[in-house]
Tab-separated table of C-alpha atoms and ligand atoms in Angstrom:
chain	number	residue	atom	x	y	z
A	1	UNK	CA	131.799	80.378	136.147
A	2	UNK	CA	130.027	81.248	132.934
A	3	UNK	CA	127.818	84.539	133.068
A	4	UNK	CA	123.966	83.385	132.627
A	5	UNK	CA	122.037	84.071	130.011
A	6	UNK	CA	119.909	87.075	129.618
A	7	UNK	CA	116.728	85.666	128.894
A	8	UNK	CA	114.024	88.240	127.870
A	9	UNK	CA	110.657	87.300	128.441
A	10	UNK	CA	107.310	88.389	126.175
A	11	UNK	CA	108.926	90.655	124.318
A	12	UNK	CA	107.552	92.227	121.381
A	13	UNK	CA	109.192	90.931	118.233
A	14	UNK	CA	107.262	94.420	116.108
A	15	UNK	CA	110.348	96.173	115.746
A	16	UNK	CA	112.530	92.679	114.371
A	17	UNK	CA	110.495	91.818	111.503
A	18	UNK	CA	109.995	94.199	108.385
A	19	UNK	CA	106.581	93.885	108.051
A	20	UNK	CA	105.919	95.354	111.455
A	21	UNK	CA	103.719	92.484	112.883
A	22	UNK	CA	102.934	92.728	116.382
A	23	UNK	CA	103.530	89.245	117.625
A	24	UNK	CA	105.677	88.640	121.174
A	25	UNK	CA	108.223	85.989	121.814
A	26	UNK	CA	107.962	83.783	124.870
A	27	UNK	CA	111.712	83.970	125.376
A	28	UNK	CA	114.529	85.958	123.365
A	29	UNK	CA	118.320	85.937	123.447
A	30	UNK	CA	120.528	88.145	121.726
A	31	UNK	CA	123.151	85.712	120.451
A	32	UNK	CA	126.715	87.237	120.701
A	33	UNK	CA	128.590	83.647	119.872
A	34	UNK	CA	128.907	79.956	119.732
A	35	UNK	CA	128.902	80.049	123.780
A	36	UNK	CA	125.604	81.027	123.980
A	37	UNK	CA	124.289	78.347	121.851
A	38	UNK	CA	126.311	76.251	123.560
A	39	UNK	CA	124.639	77.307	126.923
A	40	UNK	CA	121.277	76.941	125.750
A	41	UNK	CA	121.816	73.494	124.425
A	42	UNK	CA	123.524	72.740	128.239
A	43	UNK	CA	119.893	74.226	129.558
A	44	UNK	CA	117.414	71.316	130.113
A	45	UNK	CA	114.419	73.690	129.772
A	46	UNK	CA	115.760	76.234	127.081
A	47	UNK	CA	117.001	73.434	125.274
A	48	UNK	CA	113.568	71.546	125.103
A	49	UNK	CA	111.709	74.848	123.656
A	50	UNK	CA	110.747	75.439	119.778
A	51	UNK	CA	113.507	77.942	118.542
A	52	UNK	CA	113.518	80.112	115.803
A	53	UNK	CA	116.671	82.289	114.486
A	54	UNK	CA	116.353	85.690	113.847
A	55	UNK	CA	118.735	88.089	111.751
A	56	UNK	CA	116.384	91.523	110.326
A	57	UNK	CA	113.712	89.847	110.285
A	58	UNK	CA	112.617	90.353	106.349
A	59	UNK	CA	111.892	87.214	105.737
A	60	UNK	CA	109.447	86.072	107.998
A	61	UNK	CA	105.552	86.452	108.255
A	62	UNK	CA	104.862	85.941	111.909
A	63	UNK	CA	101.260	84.399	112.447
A	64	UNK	CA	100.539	84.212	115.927
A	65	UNK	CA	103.055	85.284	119.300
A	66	UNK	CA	106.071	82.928	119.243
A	67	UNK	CA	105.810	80.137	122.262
A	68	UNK	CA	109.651	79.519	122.425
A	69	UNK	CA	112.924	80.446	122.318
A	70	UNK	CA	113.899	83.554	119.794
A	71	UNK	CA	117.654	83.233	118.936
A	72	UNK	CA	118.333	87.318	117.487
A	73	UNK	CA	121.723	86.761	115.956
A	74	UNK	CA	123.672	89.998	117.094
A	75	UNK	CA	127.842	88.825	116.473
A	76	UNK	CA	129.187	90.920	114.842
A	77	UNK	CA	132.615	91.502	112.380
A	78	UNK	CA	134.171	91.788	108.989
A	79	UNK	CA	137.865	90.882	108.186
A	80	UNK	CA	139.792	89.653	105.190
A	81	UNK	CA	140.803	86.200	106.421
A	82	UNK	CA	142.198	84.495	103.790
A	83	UNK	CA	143.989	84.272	99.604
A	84	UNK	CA	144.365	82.211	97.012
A	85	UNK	CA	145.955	83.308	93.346
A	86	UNK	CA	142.679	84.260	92.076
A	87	UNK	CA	140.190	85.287	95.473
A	88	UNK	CA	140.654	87.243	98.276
A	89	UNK	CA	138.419	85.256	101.073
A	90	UNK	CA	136.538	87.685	103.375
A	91	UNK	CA	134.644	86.714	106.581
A	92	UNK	CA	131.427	88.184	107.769
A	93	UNK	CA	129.697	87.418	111.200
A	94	UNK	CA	126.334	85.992	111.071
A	95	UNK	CA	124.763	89.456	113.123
A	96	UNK	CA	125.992	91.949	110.510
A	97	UNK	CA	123.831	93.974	108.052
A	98	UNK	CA	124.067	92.338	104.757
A	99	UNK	CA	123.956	95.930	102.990
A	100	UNK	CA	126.346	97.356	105.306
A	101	UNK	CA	128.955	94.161	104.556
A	102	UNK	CA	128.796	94.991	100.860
A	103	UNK	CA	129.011	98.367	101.072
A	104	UNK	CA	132.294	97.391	103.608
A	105	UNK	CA	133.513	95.057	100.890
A	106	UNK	CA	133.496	98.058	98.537
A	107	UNK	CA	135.064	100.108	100.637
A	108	UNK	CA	137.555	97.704	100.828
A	109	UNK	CA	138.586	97.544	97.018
A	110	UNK	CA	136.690	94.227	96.790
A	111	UNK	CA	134.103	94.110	93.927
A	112	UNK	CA	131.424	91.440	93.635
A	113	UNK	CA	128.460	91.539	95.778
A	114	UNK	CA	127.570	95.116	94.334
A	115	UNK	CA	124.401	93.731	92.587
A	116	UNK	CA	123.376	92.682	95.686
A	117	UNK	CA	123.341	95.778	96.824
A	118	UNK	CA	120.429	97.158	99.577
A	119	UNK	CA	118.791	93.436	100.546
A	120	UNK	CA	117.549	93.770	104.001
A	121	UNK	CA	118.519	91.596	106.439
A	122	UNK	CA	122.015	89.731	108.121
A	123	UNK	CA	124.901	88.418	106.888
A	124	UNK	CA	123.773	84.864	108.691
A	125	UNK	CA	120.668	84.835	106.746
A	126	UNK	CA	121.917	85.225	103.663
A	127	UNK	CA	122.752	81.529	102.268
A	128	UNK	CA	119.316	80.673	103.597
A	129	UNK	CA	117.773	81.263	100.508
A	130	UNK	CA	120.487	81.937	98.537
A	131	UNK	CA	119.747	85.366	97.830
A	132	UNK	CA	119.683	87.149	94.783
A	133	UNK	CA	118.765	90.382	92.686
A	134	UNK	CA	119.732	92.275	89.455
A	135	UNK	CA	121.029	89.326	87.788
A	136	UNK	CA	123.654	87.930	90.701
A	137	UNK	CA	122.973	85.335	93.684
A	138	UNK	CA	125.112	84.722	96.590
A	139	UNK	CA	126.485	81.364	95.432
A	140	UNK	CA	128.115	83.014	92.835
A	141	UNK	CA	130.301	84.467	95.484
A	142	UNK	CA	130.162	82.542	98.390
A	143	UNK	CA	132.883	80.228	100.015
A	144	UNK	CA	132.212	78.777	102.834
A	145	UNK	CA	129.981	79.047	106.324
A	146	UNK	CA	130.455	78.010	109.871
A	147	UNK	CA	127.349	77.002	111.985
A	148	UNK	CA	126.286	75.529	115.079
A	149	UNK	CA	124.808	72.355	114.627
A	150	UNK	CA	121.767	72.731	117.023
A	151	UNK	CA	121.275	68.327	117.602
A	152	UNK	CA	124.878	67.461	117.438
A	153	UNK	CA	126.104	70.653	119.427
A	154	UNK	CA	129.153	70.452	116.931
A	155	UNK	CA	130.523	73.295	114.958
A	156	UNK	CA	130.083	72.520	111.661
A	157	UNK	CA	131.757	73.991	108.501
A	158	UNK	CA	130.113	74.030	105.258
A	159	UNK	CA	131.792	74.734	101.511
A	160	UNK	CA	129.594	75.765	98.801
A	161	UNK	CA	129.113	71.674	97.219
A	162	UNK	CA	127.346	71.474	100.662
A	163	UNK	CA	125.033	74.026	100.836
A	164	UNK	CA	122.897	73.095	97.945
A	165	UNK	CA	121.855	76.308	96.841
A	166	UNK	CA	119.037	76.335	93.887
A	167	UNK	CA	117.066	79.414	93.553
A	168	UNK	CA	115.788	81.000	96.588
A	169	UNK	CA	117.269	78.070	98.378
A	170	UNK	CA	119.613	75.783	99.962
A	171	UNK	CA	120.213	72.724	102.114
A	172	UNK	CA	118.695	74.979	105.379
A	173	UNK	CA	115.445	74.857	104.302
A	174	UNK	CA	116.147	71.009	103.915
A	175	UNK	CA	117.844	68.345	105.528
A	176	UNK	CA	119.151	71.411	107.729
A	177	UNK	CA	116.042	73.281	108.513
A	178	UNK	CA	115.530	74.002	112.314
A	179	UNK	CA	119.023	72.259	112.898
A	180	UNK	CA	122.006	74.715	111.560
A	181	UNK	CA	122.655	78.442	113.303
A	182	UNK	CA	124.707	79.795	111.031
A	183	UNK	CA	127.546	81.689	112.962
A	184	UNK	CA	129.774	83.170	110.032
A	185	UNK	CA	129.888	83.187	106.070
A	186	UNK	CA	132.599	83.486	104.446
A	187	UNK	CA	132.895	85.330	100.602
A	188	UNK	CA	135.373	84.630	97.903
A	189	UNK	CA	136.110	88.034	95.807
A	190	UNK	CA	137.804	87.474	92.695
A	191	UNK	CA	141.060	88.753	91.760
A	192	UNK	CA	140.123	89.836	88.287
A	193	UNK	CA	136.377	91.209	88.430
A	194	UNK	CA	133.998	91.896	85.729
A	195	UNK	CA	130.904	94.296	85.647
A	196	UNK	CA	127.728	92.463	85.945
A	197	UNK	CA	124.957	94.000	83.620
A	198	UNK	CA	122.821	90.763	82.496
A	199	UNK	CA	119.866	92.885	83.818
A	200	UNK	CA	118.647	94.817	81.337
A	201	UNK	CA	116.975	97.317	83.540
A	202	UNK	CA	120.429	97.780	85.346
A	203	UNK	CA	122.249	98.368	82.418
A	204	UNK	CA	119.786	100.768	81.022
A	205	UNK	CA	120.315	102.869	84.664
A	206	UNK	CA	123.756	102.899	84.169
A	207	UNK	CA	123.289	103.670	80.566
A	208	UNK	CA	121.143	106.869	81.634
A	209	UNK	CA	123.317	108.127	83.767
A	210	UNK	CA	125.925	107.965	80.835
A	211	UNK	CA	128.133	105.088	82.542
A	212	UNK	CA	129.344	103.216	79.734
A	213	UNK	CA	132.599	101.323	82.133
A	214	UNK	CA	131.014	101.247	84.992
A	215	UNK	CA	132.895	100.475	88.159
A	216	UNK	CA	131.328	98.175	91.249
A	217	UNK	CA	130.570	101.488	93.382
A	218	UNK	CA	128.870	102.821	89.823
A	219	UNK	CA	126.905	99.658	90.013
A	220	UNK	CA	126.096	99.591	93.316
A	221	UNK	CA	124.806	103.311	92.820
A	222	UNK	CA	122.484	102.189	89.903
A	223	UNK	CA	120.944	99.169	92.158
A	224	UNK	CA	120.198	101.183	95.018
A	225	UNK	CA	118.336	103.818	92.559
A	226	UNK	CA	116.468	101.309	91.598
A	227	UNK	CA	115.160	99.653	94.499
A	228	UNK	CA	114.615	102.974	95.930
A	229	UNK	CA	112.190	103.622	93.393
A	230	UNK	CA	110.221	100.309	92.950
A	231	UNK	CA	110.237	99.015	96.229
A	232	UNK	CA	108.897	100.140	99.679
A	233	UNK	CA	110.714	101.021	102.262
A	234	UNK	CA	110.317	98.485	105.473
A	235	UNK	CA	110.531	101.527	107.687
A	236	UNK	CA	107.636	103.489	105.802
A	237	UNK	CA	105.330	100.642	104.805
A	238	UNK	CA	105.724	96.871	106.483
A	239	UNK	CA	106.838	94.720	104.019
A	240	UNK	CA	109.305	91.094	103.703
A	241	UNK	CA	110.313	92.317	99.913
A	242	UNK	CA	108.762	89.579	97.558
A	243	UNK	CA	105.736	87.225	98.436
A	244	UNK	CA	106.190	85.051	96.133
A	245	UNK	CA	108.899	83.134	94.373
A	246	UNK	CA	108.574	83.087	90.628
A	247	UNK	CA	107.130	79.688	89.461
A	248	UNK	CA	109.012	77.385	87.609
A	249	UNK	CA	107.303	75.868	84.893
A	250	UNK	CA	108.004	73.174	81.600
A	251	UNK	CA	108.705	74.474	78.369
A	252	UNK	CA	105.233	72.433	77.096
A	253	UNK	CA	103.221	74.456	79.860
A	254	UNK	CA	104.714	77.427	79.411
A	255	UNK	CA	103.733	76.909	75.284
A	256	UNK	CA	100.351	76.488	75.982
A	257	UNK	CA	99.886	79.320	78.455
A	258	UNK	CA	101.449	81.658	75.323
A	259	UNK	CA	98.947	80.564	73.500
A	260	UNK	CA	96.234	82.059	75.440
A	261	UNK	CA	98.156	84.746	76.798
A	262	UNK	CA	100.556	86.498	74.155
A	263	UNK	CA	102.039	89.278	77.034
A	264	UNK	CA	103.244	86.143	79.673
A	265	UNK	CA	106.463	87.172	80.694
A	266	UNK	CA	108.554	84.124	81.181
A	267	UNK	CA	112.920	83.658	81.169
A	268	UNK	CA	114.261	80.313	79.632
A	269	UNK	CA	116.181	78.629	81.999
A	270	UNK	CA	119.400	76.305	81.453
A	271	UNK	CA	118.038	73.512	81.722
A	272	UNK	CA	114.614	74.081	79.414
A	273	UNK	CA	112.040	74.899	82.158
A	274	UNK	CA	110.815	78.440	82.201
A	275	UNK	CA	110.524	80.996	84.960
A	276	UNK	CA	107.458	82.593	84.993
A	277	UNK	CA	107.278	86.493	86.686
A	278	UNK	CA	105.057	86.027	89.694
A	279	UNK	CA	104.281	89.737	89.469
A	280	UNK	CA	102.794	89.888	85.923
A	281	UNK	CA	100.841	86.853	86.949
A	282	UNK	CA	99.436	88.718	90.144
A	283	UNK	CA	98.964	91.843	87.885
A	284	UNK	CA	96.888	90.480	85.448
A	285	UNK	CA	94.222	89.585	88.001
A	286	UNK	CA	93.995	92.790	89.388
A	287	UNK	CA	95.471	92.565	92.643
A	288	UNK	CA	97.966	95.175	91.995
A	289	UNK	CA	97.194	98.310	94.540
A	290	UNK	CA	94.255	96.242	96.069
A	291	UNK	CA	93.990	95.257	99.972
A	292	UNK	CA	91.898	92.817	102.156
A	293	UNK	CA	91.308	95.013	105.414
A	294	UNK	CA	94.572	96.205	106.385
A	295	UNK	CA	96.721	93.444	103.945
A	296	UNK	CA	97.389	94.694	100.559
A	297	UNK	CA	99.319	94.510	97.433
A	298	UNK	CA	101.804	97.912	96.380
A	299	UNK	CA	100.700	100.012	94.377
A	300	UNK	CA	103.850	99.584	91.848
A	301	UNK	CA	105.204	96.371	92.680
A	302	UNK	CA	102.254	93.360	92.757
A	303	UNK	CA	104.693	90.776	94.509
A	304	UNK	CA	105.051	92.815	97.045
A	305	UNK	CA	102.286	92.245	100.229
A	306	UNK	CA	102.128	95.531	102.391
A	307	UNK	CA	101.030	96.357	106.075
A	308	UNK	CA	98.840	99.185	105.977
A	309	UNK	CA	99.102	99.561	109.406
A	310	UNK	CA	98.392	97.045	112.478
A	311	UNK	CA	97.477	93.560	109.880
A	312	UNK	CA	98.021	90.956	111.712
A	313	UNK	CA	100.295	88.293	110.359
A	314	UNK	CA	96.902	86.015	109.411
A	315	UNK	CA	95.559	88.927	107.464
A	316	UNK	CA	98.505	88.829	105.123
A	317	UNK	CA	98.104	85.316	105.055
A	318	UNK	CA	94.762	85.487	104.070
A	319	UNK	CA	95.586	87.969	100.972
A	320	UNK	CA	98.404	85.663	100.198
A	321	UNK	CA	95.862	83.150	99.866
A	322	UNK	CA	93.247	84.551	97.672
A	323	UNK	CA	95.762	85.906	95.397
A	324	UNK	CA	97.668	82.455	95.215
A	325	UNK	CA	93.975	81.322	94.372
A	326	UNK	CA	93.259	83.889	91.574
A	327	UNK	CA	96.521	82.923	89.905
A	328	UNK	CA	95.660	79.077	90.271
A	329	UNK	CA	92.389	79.387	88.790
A	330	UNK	CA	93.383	81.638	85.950
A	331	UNK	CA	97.012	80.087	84.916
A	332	UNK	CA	96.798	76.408	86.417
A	333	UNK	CA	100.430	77.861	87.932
A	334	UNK	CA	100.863	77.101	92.052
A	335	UNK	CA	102.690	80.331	93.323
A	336	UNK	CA	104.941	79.845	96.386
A	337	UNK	CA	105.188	82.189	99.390
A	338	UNK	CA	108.935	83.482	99.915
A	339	UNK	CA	109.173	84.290	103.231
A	340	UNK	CA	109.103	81.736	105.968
A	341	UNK	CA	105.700	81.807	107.821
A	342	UNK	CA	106.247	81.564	111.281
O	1	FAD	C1	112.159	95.522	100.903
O	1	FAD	C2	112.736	94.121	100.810
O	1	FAD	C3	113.415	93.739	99.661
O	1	FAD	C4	113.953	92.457	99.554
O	1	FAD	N1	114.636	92.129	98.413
O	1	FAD	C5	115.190	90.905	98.291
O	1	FAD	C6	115.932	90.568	97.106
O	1	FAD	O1	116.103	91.378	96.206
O	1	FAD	N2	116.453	89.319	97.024
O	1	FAD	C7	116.312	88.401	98.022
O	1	FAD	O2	116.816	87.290	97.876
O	1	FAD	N3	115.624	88.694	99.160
O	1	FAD	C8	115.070	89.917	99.307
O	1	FAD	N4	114.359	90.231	100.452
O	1	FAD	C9	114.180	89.212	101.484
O	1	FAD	C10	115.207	89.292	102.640
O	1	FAD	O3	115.809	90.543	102.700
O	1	FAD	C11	116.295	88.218	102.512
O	1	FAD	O4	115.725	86.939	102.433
O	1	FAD	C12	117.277	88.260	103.698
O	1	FAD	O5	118.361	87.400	103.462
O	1	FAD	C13	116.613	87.880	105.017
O	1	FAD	O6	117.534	88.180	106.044
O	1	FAD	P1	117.099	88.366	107.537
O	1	FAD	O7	118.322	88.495	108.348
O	1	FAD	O8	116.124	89.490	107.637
O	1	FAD	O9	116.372	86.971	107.817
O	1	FAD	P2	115.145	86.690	108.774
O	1	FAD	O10	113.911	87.232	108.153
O	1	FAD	O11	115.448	87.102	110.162
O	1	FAD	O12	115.088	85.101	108.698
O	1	FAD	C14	114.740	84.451	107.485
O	1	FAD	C15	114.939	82.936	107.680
O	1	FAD	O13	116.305	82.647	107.881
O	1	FAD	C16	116.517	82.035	109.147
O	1	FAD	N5	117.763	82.582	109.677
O	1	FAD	C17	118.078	83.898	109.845
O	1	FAD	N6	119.330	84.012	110.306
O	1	FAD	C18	119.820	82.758	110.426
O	1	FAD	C19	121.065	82.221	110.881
O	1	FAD	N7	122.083	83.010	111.275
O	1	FAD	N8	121.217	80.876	110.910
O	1	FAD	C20	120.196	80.057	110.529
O	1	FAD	N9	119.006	80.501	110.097
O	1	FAD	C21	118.825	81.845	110.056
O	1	FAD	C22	115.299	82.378	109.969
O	1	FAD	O14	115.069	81.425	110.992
O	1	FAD	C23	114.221	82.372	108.914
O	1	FAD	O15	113.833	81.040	108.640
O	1	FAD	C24	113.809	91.522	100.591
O	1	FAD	C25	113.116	91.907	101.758
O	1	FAD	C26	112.592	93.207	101.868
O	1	FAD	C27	111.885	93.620	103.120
């Protein structure tokens, strides 16, 4: 007979999201496997509840308690699983710490994911929104997934052509939002790696620390450094990393806004639109270091929203908000929040 779920009930989700929002969850379940989401499918009343999946939690602004059924992914495992004459395929589990897999992967004489180096968060939430830093994303490097396909109850395998990835997202926030758990993703490492440095402020790390060949652990180094220094750390200040996404604007908008403001910072993108650096846009209306009760915007970084101790999940929203306003009113740009709000 199967064992029956351990359901928790009201438990405080403050301690699984970065920001360190109190908020409870009407039911939680560590999930170890496809079983259990096979069981709570089987369960008439579990299976009727809202559900949300949970990795680390750094990606979510929670607004109010949760009134149904947390799914905290917890499986856990790393293996080489596969080759080909150019990759070496390598599987994760969905539960795993996505800086502890690529510091694994490294470990393991497999370069690639080093940019990617110290992102909060799982494994399993990874492909979500494709993630990326330092000049890299996950699709570069990513093969393949297996998830449980909540309304089918089928396990379903996805290759890269399927998951749609764009920047900061993919098909899950689509036609598979609130449908797909995503159990295990798998990574293809090429054979024949080169060093990354498209980011200029990566390469200038590596070049002041007199690295002229640097290798993936050298790079890895460099992009920890760097994040350790510009960004705050979750278990110091509450914080989901980015607010907003950088808007993506035409190359006749982003023209005129030059015009009017000669320091925009904007990259060209391949196919003629232009992203524009949420941060500088944020900066220049003086939100940088400033707070709405106990919300607030870091002192170095402005797309970064801080708790500065007990803000509820609203309050951030309601910074969010004004500063989405400011930036409206002064650029005609609409900036998009990154995390999910829950
Ligand atoms: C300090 C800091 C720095 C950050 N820097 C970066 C960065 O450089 N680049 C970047 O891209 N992101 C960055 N982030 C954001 C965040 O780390 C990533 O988005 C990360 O992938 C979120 O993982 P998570 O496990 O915490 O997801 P969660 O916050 O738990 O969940 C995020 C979303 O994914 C869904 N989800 C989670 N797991 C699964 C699963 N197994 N199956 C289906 N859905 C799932 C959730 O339901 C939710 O919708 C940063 C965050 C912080 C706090």
């Amino acid at each position: 007979m199967a064992t029956p779920l351990e359901i928790r009930h009201g438990l405080s989700l403050r301690d699984l999201n970065t920001f360190g929002i109190e908020a409870k969850a009407a039911a939680l379940l560590r999930v170890n496997g496809i079983d259990d989401l096979r069981a709570v499918r089987a369960d008439p009343q579990l299976s009727g509840m809202p559900r949300l999946v949970l990795g680390g939690g750094s990606n979510l602004l929670l607004l109010a308690d949760y009134p149904g059924l947390v799914l905290q992914m917890t499986n856990l495992g790393m293996a080489v699983t596969g080759e080909d004459p150019y990759h070496v395929i390598v599987t994760a589990q969905a539960g795993e710490s996505w800086h502890g897999f690529v510091q694994w992967t490294l470990a393991q004489g497999l370069p690639g994911l080093e940019n990617l180096s110290l992102i909060p968060g799982s494994v399993g939430a990874s492909p979500i929104q494709n993630i990326g830093a330092y000049g890299s994303e996950l699709a570069e490097y990513f093969h393949s997934l297996k998830a449980f396909d909540c309304v089918s109850g089928e396990l379903i395998v996805l290759n890269k052509g399927d998951c749609a990835f764009g920047y900061r997202d993919s098909v899950f926030k689509h036609a598979l939002r609130d449908r797909a758990v995503i159990l295990e993703v798998s990574f293809a490492f090429p054979k024949r790696w080169q060093p990354n440095l498209r980011y200029a402020e990566l390469a200038a790390e590596l070049a002041a620390r007199g690295i002229a060949q640097p290798t993936a652990r050298d790079i890895s180094d460099a992009v920890v450094a760097i994040r350790q220094r510009k960004l705050p750390d979750p278990a110091t200040v509450g914080n989901a990393g980015s607010f907003f996404k950088n808007p993506v604007v035409t190359a006749a908008k982003r023209d005129e806004l030059l015009i009017r403001h000669p320091g925009l910072v904007s990259y060209a993108q391949a196919d003629g639109s232009y992203k524009l650096a949420a941060g500088w846009l944020i900066d220049q209306c003086g939100w940088k270091g400033k707070s709405l009760g106990a919300a607030g915007v870091h002192e170095k970084q402005a797309l970064v929203l801080v708790n500065r101790g007990g803000a509820s999940g609203a309050e951030i929203l309601r910074l969010a908000n004004a500063i989405r306003a400011d930036v409206l009113e002064k650029y005609g740009v609409t900036i998009e929040p990154e995390p999910v709000l829950v």
